[in-house]
Short mmCIF file of C-alpha atoms and ligand atoms in Angstrom, two decimals:
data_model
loop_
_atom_site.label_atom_id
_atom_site.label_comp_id
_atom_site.label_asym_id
_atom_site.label_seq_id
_atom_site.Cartn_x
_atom_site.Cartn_y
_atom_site.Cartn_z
CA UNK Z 268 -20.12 -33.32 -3.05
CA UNK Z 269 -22.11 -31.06 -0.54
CA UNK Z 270 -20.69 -28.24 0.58
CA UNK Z 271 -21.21 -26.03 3.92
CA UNK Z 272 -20.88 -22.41 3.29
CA UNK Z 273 -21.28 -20.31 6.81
CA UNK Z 274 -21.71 -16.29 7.91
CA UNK Z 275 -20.72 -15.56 11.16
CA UNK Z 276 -21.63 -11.96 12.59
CA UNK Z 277 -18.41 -10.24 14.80
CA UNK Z 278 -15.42 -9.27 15.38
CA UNK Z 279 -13.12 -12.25 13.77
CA UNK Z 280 -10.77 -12.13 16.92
CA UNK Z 281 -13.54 -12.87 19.29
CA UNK Z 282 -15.73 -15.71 16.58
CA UNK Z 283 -12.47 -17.41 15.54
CA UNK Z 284 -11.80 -18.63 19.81
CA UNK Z 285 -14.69 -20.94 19.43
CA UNK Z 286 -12.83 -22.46 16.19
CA UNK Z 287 -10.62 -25.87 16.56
CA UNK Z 288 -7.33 -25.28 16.02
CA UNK Z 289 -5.55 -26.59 12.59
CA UNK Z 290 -9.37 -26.80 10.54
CA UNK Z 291 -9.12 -24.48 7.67
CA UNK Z 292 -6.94 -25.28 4.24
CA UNK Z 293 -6.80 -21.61 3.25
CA UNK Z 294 -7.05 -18.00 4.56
CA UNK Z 295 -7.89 -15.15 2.30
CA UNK Z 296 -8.69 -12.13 3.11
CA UNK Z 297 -9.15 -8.47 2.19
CA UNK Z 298 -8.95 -6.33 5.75
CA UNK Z 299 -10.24 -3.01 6.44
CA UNK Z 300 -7.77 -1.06 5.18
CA UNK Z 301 -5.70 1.68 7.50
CA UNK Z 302 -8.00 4.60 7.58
CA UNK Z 303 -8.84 4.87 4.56
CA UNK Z 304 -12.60 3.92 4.37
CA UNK Z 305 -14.11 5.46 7.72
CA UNK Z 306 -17.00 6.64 5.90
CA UNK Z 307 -18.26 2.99 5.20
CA UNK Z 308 -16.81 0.16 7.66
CA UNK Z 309 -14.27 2.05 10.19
CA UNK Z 310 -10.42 2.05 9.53
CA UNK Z 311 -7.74 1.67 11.88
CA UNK Z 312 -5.17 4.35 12.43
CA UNK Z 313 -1.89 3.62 10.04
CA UNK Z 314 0.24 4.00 13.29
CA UNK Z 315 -1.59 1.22 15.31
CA UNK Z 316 -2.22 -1.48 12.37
CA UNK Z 317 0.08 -3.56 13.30
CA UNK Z 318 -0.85 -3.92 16.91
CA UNK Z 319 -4.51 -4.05 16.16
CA UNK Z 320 -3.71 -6.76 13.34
CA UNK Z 321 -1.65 -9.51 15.63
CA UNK Z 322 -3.64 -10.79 18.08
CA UNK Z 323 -6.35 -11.58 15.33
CA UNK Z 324 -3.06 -13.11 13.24
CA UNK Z 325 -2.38 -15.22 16.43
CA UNK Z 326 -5.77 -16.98 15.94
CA UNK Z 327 -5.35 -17.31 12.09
CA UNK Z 328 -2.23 -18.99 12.71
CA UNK Z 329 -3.63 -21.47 15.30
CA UNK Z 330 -6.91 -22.62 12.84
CA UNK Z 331 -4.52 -22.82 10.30
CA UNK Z 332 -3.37 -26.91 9.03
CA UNK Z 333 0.37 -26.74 8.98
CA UNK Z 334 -0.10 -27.55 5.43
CA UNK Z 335 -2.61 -24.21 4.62
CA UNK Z 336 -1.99 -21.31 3.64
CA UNK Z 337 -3.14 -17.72 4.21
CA UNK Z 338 -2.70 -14.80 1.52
CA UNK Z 339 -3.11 -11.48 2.54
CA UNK Z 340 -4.23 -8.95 0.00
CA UNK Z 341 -3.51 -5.31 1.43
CA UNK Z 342 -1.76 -1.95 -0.04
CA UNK Z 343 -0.28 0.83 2.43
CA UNK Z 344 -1.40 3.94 1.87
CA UNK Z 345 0.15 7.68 1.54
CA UNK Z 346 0.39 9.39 4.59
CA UNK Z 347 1.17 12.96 4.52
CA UNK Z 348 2.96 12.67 0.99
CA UNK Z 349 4.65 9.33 1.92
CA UNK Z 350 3.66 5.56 1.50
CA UNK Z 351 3.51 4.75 4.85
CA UNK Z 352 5.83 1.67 6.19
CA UNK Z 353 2.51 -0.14 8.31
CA UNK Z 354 2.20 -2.98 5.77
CA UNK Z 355 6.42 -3.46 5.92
CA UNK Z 356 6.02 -3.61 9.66
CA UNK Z 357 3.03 -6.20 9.29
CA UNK Z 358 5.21 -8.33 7.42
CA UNK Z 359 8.46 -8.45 10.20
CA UNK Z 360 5.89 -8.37 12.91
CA UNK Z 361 3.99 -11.62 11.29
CA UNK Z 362 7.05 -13.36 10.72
CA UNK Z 363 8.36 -12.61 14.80
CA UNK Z 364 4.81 -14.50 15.27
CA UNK Z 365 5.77 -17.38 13.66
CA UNK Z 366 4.51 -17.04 10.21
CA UNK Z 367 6.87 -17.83 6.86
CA UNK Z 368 6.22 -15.02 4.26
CA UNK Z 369 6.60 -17.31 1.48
CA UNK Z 370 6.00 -15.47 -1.29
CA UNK Z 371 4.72 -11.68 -2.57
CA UNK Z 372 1.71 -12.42 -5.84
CA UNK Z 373 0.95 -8.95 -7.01
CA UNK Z 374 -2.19 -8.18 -8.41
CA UNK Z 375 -1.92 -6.22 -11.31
CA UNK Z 376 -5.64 -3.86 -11.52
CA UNK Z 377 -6.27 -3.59 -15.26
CA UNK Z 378 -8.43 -0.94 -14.65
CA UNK Z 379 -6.55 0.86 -11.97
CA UNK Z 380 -8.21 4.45 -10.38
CA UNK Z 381 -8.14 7.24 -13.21
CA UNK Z 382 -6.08 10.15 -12.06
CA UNK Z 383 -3.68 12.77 -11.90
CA UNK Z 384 -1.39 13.37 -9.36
CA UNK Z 385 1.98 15.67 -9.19
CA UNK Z 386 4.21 13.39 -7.45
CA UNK Z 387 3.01 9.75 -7.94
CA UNK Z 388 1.21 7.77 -11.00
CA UNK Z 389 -2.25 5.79 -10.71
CA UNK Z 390 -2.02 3.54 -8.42
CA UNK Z 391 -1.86 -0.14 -10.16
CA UNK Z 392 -1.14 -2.85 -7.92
CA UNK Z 393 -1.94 -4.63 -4.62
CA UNK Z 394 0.09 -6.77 -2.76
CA UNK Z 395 -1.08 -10.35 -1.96
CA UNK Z 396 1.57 -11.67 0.41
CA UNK Z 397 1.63 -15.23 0.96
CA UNK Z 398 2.68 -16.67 4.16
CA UNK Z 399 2.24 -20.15 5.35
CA UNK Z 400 3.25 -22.45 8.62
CA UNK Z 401 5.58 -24.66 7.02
CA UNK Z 402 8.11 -24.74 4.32
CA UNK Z 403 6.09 -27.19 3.02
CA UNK Z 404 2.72 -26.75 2.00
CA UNK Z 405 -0.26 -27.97 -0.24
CA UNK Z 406 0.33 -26.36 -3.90
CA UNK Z 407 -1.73 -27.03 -7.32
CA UNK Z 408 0.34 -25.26 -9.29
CA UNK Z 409 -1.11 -27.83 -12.71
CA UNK Z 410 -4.93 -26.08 -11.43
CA UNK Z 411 -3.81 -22.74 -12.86
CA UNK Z 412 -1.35 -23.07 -16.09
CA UNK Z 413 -2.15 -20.86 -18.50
CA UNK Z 414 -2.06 -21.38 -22.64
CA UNK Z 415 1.20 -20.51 -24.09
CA UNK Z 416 0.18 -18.69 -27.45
CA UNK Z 417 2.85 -16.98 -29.67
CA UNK Z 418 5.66 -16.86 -27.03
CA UNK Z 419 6.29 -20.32 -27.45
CA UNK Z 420 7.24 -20.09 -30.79
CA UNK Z 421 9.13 -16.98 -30.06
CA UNK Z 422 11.12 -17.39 -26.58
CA UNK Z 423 11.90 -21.30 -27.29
CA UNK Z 424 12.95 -20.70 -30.45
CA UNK Z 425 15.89 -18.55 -29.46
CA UNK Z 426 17.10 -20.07 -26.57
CA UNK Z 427 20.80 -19.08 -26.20
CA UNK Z 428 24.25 -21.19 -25.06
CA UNK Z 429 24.01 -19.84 -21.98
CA UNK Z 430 20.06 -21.19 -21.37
CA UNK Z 431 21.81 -24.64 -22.27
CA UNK Z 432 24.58 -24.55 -19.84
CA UNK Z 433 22.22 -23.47 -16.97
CA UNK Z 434 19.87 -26.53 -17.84
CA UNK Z 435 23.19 -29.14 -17.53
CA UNK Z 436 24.95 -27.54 -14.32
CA UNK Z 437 21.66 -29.06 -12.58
CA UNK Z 438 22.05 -26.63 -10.14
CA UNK Z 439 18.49 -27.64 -8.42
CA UNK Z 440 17.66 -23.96 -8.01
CA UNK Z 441 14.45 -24.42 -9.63
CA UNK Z 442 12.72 -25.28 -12.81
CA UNK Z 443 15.71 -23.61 -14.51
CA UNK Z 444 15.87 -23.81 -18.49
CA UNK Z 445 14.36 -27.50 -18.41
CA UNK Z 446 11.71 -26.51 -20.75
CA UNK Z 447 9.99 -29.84 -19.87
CA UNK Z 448 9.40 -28.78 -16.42
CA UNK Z 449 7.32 -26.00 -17.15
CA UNK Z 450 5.81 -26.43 -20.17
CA UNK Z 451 3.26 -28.95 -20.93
CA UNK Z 452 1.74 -29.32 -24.51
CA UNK Z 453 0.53 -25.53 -24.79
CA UNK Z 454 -0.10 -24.90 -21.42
CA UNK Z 455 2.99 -22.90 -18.94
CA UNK Z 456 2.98 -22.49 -15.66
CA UNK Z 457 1.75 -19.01 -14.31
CA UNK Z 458 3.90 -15.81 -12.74
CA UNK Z 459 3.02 -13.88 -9.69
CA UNK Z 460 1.94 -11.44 -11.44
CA UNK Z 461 -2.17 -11.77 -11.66
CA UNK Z 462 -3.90 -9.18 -14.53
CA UNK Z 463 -7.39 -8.99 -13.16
CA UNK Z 464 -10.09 -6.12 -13.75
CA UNK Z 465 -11.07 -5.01 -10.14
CA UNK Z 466 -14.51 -5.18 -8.93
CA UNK Z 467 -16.83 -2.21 -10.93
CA UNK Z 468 -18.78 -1.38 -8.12
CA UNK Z 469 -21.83 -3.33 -9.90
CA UNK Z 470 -22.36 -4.91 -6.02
CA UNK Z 471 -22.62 -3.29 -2.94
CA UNK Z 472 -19.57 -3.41 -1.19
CA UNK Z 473 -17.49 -0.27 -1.93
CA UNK Z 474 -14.26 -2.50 -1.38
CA UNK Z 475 -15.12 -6.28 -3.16
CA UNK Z 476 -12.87 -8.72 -4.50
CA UNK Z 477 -12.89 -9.06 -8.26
CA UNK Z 478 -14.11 -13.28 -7.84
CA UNK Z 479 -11.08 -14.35 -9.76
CA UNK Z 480 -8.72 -13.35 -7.33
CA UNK Z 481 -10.05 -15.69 -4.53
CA UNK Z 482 -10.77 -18.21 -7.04
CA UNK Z 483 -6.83 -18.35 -8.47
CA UNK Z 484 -5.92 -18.82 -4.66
CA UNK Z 485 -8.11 -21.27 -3.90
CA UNK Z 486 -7.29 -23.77 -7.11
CA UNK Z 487 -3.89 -23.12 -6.44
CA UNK Z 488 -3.99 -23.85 -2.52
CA UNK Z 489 -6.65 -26.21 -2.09
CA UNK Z 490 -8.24 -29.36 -2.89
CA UNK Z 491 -12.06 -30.08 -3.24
CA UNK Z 492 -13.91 -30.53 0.07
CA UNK Z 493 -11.34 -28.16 1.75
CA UNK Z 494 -12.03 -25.58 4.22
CA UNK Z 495 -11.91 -21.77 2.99
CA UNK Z 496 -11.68 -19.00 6.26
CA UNK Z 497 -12.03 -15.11 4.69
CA UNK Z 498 -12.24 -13.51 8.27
CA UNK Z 499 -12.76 -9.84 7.19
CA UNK Z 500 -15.65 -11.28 4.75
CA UNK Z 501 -17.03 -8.37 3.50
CA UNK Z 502 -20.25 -9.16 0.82
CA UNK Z 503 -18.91 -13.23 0.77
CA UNK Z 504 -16.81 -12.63 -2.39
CA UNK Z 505 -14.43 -15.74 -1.33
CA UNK Z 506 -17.25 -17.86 0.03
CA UNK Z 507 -18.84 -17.68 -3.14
CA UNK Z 508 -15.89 -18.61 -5.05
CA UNK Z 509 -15.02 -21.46 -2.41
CA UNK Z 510 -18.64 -22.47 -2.89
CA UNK Z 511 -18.93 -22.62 -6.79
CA UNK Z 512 -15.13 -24.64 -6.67
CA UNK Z 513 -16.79 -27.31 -4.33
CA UNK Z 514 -14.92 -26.11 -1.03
CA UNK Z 515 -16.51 -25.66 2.15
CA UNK Z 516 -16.32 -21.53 3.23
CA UNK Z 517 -16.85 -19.53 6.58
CA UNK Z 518 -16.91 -15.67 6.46
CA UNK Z 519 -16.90 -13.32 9.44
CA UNK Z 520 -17.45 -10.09 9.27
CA UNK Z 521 -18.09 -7.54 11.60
CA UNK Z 522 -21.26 -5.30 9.83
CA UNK Z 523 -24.92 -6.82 9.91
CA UNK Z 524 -25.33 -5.12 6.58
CA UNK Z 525 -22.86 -7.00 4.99
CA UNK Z 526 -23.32 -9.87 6.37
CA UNK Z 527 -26.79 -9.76 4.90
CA UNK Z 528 -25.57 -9.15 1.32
CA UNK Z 529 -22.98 -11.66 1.58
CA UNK Z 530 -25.94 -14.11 2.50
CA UNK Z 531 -27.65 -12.70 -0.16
CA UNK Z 532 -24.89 -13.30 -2.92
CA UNK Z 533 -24.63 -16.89 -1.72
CA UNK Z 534 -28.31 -17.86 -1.50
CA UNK Z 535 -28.56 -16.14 -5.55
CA UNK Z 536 -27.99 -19.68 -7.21
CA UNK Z 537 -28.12 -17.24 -10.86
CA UNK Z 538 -25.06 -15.68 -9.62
CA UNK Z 539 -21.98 -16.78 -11.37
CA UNK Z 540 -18.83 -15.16 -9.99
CA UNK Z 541 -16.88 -17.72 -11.76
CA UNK Z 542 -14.75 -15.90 -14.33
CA UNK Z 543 -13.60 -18.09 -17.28
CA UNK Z 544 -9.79 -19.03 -17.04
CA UNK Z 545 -8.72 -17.15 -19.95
CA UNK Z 546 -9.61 -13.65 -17.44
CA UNK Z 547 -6.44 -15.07 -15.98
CA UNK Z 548 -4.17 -14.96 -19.36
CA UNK Z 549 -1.50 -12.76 -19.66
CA UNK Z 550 1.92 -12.18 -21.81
CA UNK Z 551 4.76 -14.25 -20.13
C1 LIG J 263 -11.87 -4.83 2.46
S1 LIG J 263 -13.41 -5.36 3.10
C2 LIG J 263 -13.55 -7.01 2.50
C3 LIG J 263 -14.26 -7.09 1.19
C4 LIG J 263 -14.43 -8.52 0.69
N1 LIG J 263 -13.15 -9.07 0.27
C5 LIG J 263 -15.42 -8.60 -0.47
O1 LIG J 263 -15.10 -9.12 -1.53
O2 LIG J 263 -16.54 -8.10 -0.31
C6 LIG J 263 -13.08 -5.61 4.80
C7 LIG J 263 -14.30 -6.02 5.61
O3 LIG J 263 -13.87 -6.34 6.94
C8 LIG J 263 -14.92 -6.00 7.84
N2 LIG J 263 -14.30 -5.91 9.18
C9 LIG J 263 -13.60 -4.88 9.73
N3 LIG J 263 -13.12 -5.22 10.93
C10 LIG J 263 -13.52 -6.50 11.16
C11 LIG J 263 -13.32 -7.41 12.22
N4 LIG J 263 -12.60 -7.05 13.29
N5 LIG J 263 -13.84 -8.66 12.13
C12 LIG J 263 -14.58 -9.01 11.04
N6 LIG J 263 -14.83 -8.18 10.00
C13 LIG J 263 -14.29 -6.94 10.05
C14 LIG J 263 -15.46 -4.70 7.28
O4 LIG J 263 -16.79 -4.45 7.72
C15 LIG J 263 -15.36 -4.94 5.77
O5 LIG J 263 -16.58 -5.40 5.23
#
């Protein structure tokens, strides 16, 4: 099936008013991060994130489907010795908007910043916070299982009493210890937890996705044919996951430049950002 893969140049507030309300499947998104990259696309001051970031939420949550989703991948940053609360204060301000912060996926950087510092370790994870319209949403969660290996053997094997009497008392919490529900042949479901390499700076966007981080979101959240919105696109890392998963994809972004290499990464048909599944694989 064709798909329709579209750059649009601006300010994401001011392209998204021109977009019908309740079109795209799934959000994701990467935004200029407080401050902390002046020298390359502009930041915006830790103390005034959150008002800069809701009236551009407002329009995300109108082109939204009540079934779509939108996941958020951001990290606050130290401020004068202190991780500063902006990205908190996102999350209560998005939810007063109407959002549901579903869930919290952390992404786990394999190959976090090498460093030193007195009061803090390297720095090894970024949220991705999940939020959604309804309670009820569209879910793949069979697009991403992950083989089992030796923890099958290991963890079924010594299930205790207590694992058993959990599984009876039924108590519809969840999958609980019903083995069945989660495990299929050699395949389990996946954490939240996603063990990805990031980006290594072989493209020219100082700030890129690593592709399987779109990619996991968008087999878990959408069907083929969908519609993919990254609104802060940067060099079209989503778009070009959307694009080789058979999803339709519009990026805005606010920097000619990048909108160029972003074309540029899309139109390169010998680009593969597809990363095999296995990248995904990690210890349960
Ligand atoms: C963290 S980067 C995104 C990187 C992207 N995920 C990738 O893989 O290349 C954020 C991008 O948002 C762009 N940007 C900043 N403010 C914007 C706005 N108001 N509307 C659209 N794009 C904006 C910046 O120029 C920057 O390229």
């Amino acid at each position: 099936m064709p798909v329709e893969t579209l750059i649009k140049e601006g300010d994401c507030l001011d392209v998204l008013q021109s977009q019908p309300s309740s079109s795209i499947d799934l959000m994701i998104t990467s935004p200029p991060y407080a401050d902390s990259r002046q020298s390359t696309y502009g930041g915006i001051h830790p103390d005034r994130y959150v008002e800069w970031f809701l009236p551009r939420a407002e329009q995300f949550l109108r082109v939204l489907k009540p079934t779509g989703s939108f996941v958020l991948n951001i990290k606050e940053k130290v401020v004068d010795g202190e991780r500063h609360t902006y990205v908190l204060e996102l999350i209560l301000a998005l939810r007063k908007q109407g959002w549901l912060w579903t869930e919290e996926y952390i992404w786990h950087k394999r190959n976090c910043y090498p460093g030193k510092w007195p009061n803090r370790f390297r720095d090894a994870w970024e949220r991705c916070l999940h939020f959604t319209k309804e309670k009820k949403f569209k879910m793949n969660q069979d697009a991403v299982m992950i083989p089992m290996g030796d923890w099958a053997g290991s963890r079924l094997k010594s299930l205790g009493k207590n694992d058993v009497v959990r599984f009876d008392s039924k108590v519809g919490s969840g999958f609980g210890k019903n083995i069945a529900n989660w495990v299929r042949r050699s395949m389990a479901y996946p954490t939240n937890v996603l063990h990805l390499a990031t980006e290594c700076g072989n493209r020219k966007h100082s700030a890129a996705f690593p592709p399987a981080l779109p990619e996991w979101f968008i087999r878990v959240f959408t069907d083929l044919g969908d519609w993919i919105l990254d609104p802060f696109a940067g060099s079209g890392t989503a778009l070009k996951a959307a694009k080789g998963l058979g999803r339709n994809a519009m990026g805005i972004e606010r920097c000619p430049e990048y909108c160029a290499l972003a074309q540029e990464i899309l139109n390169d048909a010998q680009l593969v950002l597809m990363q095999p599944e296995s990248h995904y694989v990690t210890a349960l």
